[in-house]
PDB file of C-alpha atoms in Angstrom:
ATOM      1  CA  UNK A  23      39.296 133.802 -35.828  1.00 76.00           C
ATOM      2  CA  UNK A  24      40.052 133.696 -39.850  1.00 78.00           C
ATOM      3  CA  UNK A  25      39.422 130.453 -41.043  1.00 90.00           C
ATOM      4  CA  UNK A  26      40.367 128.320 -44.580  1.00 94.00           C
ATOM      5  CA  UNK A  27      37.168 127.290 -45.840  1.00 95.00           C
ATOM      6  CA  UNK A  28      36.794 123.858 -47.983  1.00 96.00           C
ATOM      7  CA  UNK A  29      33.929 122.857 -50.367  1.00 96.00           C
ATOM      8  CA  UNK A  30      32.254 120.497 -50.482  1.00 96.00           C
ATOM      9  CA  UNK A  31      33.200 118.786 -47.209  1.00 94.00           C
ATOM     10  CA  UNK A  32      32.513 114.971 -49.208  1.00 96.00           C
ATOM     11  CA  UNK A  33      32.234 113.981 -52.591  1.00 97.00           C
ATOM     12  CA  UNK A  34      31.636 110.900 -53.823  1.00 97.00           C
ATOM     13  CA  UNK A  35      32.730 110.430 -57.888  1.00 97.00           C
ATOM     14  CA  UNK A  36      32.630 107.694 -61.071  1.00 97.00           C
ATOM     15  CA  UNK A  37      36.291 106.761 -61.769  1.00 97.00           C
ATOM     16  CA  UNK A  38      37.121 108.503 -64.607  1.00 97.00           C
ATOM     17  CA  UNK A  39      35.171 111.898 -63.520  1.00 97.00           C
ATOM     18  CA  UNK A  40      36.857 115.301 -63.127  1.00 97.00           C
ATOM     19  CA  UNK A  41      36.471 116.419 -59.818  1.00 98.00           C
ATOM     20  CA  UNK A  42      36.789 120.162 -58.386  1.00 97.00           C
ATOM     21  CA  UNK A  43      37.723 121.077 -55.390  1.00 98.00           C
ATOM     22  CA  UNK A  44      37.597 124.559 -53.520  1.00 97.00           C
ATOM     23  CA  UNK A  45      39.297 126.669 -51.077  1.00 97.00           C
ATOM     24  CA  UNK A  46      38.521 129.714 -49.750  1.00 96.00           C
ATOM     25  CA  UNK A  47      42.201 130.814 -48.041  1.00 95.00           C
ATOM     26  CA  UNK A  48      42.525 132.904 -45.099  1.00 93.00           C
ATOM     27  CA  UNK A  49      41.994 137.028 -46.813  1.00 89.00           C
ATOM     28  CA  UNK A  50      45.227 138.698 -46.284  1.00 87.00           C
ATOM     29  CA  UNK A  51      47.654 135.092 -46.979  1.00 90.00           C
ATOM     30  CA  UNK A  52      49.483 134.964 -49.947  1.00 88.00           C
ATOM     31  CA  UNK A  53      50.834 131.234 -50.128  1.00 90.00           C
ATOM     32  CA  UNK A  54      48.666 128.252 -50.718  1.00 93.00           C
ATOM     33  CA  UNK A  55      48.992 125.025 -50.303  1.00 94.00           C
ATOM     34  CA  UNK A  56      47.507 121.700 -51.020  1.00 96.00           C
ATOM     35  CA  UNK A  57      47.630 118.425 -49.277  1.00 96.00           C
ATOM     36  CA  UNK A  58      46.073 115.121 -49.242  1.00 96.00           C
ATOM     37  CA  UNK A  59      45.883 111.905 -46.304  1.00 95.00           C
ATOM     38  CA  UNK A  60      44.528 109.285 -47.623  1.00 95.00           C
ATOM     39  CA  UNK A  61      42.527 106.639 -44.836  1.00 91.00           C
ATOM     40  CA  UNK A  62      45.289 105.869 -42.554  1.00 88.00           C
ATOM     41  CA  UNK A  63      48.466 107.168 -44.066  1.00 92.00           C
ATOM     42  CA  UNK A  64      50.376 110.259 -43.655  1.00 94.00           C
ATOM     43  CA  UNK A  65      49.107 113.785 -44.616  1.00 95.00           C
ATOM     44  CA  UNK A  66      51.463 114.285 -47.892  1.00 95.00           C
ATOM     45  CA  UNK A  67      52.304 117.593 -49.812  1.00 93.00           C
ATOM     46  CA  UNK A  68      50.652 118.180 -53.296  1.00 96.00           C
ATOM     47  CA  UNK A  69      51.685 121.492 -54.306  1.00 94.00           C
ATOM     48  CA  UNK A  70      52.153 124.844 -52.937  1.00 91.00           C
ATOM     49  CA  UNK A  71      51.167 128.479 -55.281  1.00 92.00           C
ATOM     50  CA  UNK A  72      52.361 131.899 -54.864  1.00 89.00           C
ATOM     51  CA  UNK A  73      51.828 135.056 -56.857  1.00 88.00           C
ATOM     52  CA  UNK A  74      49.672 133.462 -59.642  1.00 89.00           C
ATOM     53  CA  UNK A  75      51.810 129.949 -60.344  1.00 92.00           C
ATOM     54  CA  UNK A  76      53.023 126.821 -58.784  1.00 93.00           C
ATOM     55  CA  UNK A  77      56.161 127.024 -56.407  1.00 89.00           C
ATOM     56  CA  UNK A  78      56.705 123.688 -55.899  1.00 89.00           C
ATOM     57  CA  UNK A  79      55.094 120.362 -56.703  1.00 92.00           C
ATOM     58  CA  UNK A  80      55.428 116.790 -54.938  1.00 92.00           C
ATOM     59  CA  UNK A  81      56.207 113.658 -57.591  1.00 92.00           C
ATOM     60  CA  UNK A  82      52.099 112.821 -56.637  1.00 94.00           C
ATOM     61  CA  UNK A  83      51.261 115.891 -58.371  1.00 96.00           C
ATOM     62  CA  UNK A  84      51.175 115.053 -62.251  1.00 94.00           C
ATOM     63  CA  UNK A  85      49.587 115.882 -64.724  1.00 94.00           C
ATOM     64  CA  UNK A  86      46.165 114.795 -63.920  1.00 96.00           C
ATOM     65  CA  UNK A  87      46.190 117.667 -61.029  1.00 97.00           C
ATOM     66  CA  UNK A  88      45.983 121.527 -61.775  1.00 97.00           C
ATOM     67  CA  UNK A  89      45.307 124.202 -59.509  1.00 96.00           C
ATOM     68  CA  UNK A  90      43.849 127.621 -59.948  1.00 94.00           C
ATOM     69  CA  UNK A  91      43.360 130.910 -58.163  1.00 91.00           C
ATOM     70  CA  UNK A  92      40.570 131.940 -60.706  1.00 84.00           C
ATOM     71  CA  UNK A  93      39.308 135.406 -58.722  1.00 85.00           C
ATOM     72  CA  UNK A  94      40.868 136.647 -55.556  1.00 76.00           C
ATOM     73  CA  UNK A  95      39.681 134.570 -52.966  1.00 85.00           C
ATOM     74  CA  UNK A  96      38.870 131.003 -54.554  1.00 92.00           C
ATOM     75  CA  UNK A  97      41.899 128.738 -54.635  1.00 95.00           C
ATOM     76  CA  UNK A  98      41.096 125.468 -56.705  1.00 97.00           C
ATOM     77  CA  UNK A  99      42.526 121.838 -57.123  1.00 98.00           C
ATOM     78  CA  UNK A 100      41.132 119.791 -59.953  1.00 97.00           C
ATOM     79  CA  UNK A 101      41.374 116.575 -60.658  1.00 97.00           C
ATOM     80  CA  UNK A 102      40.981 115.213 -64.227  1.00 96.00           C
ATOM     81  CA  UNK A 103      40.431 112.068 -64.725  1.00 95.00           C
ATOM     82  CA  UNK A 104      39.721 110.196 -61.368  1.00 96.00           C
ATOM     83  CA  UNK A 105      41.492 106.842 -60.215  1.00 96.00           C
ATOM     84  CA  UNK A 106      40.221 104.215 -57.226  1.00 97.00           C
ATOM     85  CA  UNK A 107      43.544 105.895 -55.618  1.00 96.00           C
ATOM     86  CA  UNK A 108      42.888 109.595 -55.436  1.00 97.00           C
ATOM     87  CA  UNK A 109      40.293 108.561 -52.880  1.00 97.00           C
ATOM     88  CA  UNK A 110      41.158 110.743 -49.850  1.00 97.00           C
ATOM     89  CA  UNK A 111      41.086 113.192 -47.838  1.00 96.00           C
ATOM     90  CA  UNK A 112      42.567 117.205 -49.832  1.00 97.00           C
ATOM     91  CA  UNK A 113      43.494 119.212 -47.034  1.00 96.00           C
ATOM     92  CA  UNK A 114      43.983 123.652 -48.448  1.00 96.00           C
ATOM     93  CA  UNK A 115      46.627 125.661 -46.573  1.00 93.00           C
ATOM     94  CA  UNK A 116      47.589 129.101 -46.309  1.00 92.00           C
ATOM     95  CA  UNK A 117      49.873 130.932 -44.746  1.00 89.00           C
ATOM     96  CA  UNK A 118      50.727 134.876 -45.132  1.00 86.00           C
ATOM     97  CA  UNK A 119      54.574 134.043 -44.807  1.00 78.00           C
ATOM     98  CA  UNK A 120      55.717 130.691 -45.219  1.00 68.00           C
ATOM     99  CA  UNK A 121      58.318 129.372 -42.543  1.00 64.00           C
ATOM    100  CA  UNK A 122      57.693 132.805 -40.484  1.00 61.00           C
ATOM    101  CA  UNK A 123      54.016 131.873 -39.558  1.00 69.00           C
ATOM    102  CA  UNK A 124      51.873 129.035 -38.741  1.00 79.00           C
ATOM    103  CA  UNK A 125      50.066 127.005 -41.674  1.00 85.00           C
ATOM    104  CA  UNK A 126      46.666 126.970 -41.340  1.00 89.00           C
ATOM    105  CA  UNK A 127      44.300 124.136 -42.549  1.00 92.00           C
ATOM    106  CA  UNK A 128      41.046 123.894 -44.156  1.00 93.00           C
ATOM    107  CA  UNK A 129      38.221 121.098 -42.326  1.00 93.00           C
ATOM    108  CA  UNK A 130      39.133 119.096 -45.696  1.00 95.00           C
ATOM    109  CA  UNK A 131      36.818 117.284 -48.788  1.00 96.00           C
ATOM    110  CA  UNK A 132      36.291 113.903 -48.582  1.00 96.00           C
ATOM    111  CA  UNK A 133      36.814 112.490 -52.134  1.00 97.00           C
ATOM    112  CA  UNK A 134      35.394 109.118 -52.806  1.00 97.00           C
ATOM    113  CA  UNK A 135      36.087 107.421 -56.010  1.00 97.00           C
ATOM    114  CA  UNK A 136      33.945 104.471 -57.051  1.00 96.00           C
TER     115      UNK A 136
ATOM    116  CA  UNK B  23      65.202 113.699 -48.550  1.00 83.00           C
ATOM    117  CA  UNK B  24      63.626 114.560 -44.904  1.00 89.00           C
ATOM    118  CA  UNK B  25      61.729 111.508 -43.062  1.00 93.00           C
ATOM    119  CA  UNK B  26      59.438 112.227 -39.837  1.00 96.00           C
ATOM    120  CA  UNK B  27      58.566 109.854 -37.542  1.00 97.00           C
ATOM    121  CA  UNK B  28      56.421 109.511 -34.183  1.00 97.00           C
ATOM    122  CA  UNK B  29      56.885 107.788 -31.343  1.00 94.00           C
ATOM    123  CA  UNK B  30      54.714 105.980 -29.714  1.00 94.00           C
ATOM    124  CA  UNK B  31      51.902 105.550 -32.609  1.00 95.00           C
ATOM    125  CA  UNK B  32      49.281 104.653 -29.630  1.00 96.00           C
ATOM    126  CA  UNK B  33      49.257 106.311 -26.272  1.00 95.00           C
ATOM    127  CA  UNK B  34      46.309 105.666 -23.545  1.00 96.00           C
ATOM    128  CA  UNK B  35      46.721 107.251 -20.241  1.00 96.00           C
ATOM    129  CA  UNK B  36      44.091 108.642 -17.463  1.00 97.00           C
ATOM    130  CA  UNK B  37      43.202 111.800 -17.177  1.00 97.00           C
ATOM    131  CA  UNK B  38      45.549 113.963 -14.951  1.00 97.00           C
ATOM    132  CA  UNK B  39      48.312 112.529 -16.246  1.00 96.00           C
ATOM    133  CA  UNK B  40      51.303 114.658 -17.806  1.00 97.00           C
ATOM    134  CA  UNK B  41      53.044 112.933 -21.086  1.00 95.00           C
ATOM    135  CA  UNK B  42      55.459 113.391 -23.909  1.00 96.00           C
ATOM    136  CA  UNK B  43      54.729 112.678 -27.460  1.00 97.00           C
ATOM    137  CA  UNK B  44      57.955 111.886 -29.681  1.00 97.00           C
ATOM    138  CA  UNK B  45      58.648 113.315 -33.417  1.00 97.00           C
ATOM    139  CA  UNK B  46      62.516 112.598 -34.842  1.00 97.00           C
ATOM    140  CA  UNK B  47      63.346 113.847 -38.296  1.00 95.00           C
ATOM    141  CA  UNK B  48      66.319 112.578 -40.516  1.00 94.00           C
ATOM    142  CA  UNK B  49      67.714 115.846 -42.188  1.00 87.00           C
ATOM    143  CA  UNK B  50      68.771 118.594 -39.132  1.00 85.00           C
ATOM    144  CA  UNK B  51      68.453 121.637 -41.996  1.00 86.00           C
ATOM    145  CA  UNK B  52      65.094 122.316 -41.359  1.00 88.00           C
ATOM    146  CA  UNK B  53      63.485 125.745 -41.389  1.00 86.00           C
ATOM    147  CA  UNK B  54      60.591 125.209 -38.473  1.00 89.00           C
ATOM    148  CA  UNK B  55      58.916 122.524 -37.114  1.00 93.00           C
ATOM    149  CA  UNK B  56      54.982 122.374 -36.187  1.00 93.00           C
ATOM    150  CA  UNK B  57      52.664 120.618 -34.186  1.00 96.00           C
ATOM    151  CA  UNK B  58      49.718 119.763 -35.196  1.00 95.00           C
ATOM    152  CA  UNK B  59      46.273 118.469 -33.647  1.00 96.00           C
ATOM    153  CA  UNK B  60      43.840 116.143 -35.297  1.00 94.00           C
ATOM    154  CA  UNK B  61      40.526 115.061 -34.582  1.00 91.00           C
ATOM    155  CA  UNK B  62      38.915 112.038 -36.153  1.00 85.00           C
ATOM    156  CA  UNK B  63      37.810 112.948 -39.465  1.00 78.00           C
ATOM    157  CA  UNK B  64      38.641 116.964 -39.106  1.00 82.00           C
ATOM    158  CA  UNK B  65      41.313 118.888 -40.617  1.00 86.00           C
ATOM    159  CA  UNK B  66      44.243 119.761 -38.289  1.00 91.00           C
ATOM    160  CA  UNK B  67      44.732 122.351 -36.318  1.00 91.00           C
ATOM    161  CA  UNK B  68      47.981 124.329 -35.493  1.00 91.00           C
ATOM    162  CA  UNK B  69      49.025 124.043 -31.943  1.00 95.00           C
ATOM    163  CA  UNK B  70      52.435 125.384 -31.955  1.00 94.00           C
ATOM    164  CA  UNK B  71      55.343 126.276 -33.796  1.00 91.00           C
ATOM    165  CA  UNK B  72      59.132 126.247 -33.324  1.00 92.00           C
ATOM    166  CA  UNK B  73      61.829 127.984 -35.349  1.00 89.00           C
ATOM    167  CA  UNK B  74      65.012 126.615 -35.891  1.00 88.00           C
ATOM    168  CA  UNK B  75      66.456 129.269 -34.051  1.00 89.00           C
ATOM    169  CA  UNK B  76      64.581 128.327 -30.544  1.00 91.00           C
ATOM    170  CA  UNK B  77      64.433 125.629 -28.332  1.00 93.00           C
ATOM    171  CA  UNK B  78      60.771 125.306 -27.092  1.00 95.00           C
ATOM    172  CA  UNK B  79      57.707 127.019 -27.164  1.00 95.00           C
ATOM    173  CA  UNK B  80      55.202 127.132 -24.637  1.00 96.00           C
ATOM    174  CA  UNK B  81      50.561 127.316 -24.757  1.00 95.00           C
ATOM    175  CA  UNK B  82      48.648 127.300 -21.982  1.00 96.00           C
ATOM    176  CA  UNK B  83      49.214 123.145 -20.915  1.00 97.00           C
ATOM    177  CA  UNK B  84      51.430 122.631 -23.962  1.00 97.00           C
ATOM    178  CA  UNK B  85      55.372 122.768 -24.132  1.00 97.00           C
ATOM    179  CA  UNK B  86      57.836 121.635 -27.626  1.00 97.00           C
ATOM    180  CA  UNK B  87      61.085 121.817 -27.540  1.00 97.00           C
ATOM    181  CA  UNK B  88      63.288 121.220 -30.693  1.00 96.00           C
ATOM    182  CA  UNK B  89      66.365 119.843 -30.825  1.00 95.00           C
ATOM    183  CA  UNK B  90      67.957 120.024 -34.038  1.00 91.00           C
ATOM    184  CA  UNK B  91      71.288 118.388 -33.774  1.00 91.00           C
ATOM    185  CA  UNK B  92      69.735 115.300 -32.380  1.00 94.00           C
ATOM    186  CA  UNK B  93      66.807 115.274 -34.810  1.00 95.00           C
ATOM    187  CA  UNK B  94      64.303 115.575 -32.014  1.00 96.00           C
ATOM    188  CA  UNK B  95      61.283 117.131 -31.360  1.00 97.00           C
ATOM    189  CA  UNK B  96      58.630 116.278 -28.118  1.00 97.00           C
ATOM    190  CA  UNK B  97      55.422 117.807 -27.214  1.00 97.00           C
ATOM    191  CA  UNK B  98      54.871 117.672 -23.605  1.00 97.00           C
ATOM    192  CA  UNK B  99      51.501 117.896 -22.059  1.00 97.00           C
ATOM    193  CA  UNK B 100      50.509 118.226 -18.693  1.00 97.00           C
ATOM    194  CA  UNK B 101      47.903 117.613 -16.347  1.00 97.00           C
ATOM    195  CA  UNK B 102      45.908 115.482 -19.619  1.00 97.00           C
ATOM    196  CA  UNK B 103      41.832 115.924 -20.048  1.00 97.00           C
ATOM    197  CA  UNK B 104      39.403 113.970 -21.851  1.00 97.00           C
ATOM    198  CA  UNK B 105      39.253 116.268 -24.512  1.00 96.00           C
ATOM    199  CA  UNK B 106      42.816 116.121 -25.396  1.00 97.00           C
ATOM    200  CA  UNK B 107      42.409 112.687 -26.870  1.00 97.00           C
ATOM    201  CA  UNK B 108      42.791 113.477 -30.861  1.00 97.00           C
ATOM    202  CA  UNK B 109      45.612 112.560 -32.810  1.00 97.00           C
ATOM    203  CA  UNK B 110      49.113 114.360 -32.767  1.00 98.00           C
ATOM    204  CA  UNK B 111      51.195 115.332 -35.905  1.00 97.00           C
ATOM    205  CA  UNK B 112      54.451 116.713 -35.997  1.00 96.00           C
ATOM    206  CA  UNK B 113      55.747 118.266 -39.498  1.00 94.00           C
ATOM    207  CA  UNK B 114      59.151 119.892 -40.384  1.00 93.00           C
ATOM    208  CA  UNK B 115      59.335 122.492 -43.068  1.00 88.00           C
ATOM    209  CA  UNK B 116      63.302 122.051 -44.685  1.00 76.00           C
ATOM    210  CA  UNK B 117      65.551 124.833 -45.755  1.00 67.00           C
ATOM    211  CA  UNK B 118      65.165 123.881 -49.611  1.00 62.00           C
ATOM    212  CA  UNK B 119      61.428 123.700 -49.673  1.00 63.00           C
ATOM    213  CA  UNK B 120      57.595 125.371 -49.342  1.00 72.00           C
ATOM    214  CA  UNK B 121      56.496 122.320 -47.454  1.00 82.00           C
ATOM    215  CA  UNK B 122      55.912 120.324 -44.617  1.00 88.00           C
ATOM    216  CA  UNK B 123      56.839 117.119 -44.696  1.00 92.00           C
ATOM    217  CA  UNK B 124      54.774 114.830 -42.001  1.00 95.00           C
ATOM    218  CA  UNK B 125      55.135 112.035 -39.603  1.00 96.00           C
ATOM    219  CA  UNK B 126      52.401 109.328 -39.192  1.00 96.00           C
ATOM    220  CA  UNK B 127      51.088 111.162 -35.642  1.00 96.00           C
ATOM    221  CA  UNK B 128      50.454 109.778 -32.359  1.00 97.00           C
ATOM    222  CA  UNK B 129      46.787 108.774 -31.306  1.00 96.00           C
ATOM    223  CA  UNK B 130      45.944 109.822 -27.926  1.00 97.00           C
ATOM    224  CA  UNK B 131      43.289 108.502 -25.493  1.00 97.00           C
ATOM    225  CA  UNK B 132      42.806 110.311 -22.053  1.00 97.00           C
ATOM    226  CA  UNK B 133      40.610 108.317 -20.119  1.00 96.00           C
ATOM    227  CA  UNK B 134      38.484 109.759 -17.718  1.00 93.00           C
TER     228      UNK B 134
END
């Protein structure tokens, strides 16, 4: 069954740090998605990307975030300058028709900021 | 702006047992609504969707229905294993948006 591969599965970073995360969406899916939980809270929205550019963006998503789809398959979320508070758990989506069709998660990356 | 919650946060029950997991939202316009299951430190995993336009939808021992007027949504499981303890999220994806907004989930233990 197609699956949304995450890498890495934990990283642990220096506040401060820029930190990269990757996705590797499901091959025909056209709408991606990022979300984070951090350790005991709700899963929240980040931001979701179609056809090249940002559709929609949650108020945690400022401008210390930016995402990428830098080749065909590779959908990134960086991170610029880390905080004690971005520690959590990024969860990547995709879906081939948002609404119509099931999201489908990633396994997640553990992001630990010291 | 939409609000999800879950009722009961905790659930333990033995094994055999059929229950209902809870999920109310505040704003009735939503496009779809989506359980989800997750396992302690996993990502989640999609167990079943409902558009607005239906009232339940049915997998193997699982059954949602969706009630939009009222705000409600339950997952119903029956005849509970062991390996159905994991925690259970339900999200609602609204008319005027790309995403899902989540409640806090319902941790399940099926005891043996």
């Amino acid at each position: 069954e197609p699956e949304v591969t995450q890498t890495p599965s934990h990283q642990v970073t220096q506040m401060g740090q820029e930190v990269i995360l990757r996705c590797v969406p499901i091959s025909n899916h056209l709408y991606f998605y990022w979300y984070r939980q951090i350790l005991g809270q709700k899963v929240e929205f980040l931001v979701s990307f179609y056809n090249n550019e940002i559709s929609e963006k949650s108020e945690i998503f400022d401008d210390q975030f930016s995402v990428e789809r830098p080749d065909g398959s590779n959908f990134t979320l960086k991170i610029r300058s880390t905080k004690l508070e971005d520690s959590a758990m990024y969860f990547c989506a995709s879906s081939d028709l948002p609404g119509a069709n099931v999201l489908t998660f990633g396994a997640g990356s553990r992001l630990t900021v010291l | 702006k939409q609000e999800v919650t879950q009722i009961p946060a905790a659930l333990s029950v033995p094994e055999g047992e059929n229950l209902v997991l809870n999920c109310s939202f505040t704003d009735s316009a939503i496009y779809n609504l989506q359980w989800f299951r997750q396992d302690p430190g996993k990502g989640l995993t999609s167990l079943l969707l409902i558009q607005s336009s239906q009232r339940e939808q049915t997998s193997g021992r699982l059954n949602a229905s969706l009630d939009k007027s009222s705000g409600r949504s339950t997952l119903y499981i029956a005849a509970s294993q062991p390996g159905d303890s994991a925690t259970y999220l339900c999200a609602a994806l609204d008319n005027y948006g790309q995403n899902f907004v989540f409640g806090p989930g319902t941790r399940l233990s099926v005891l043996p």
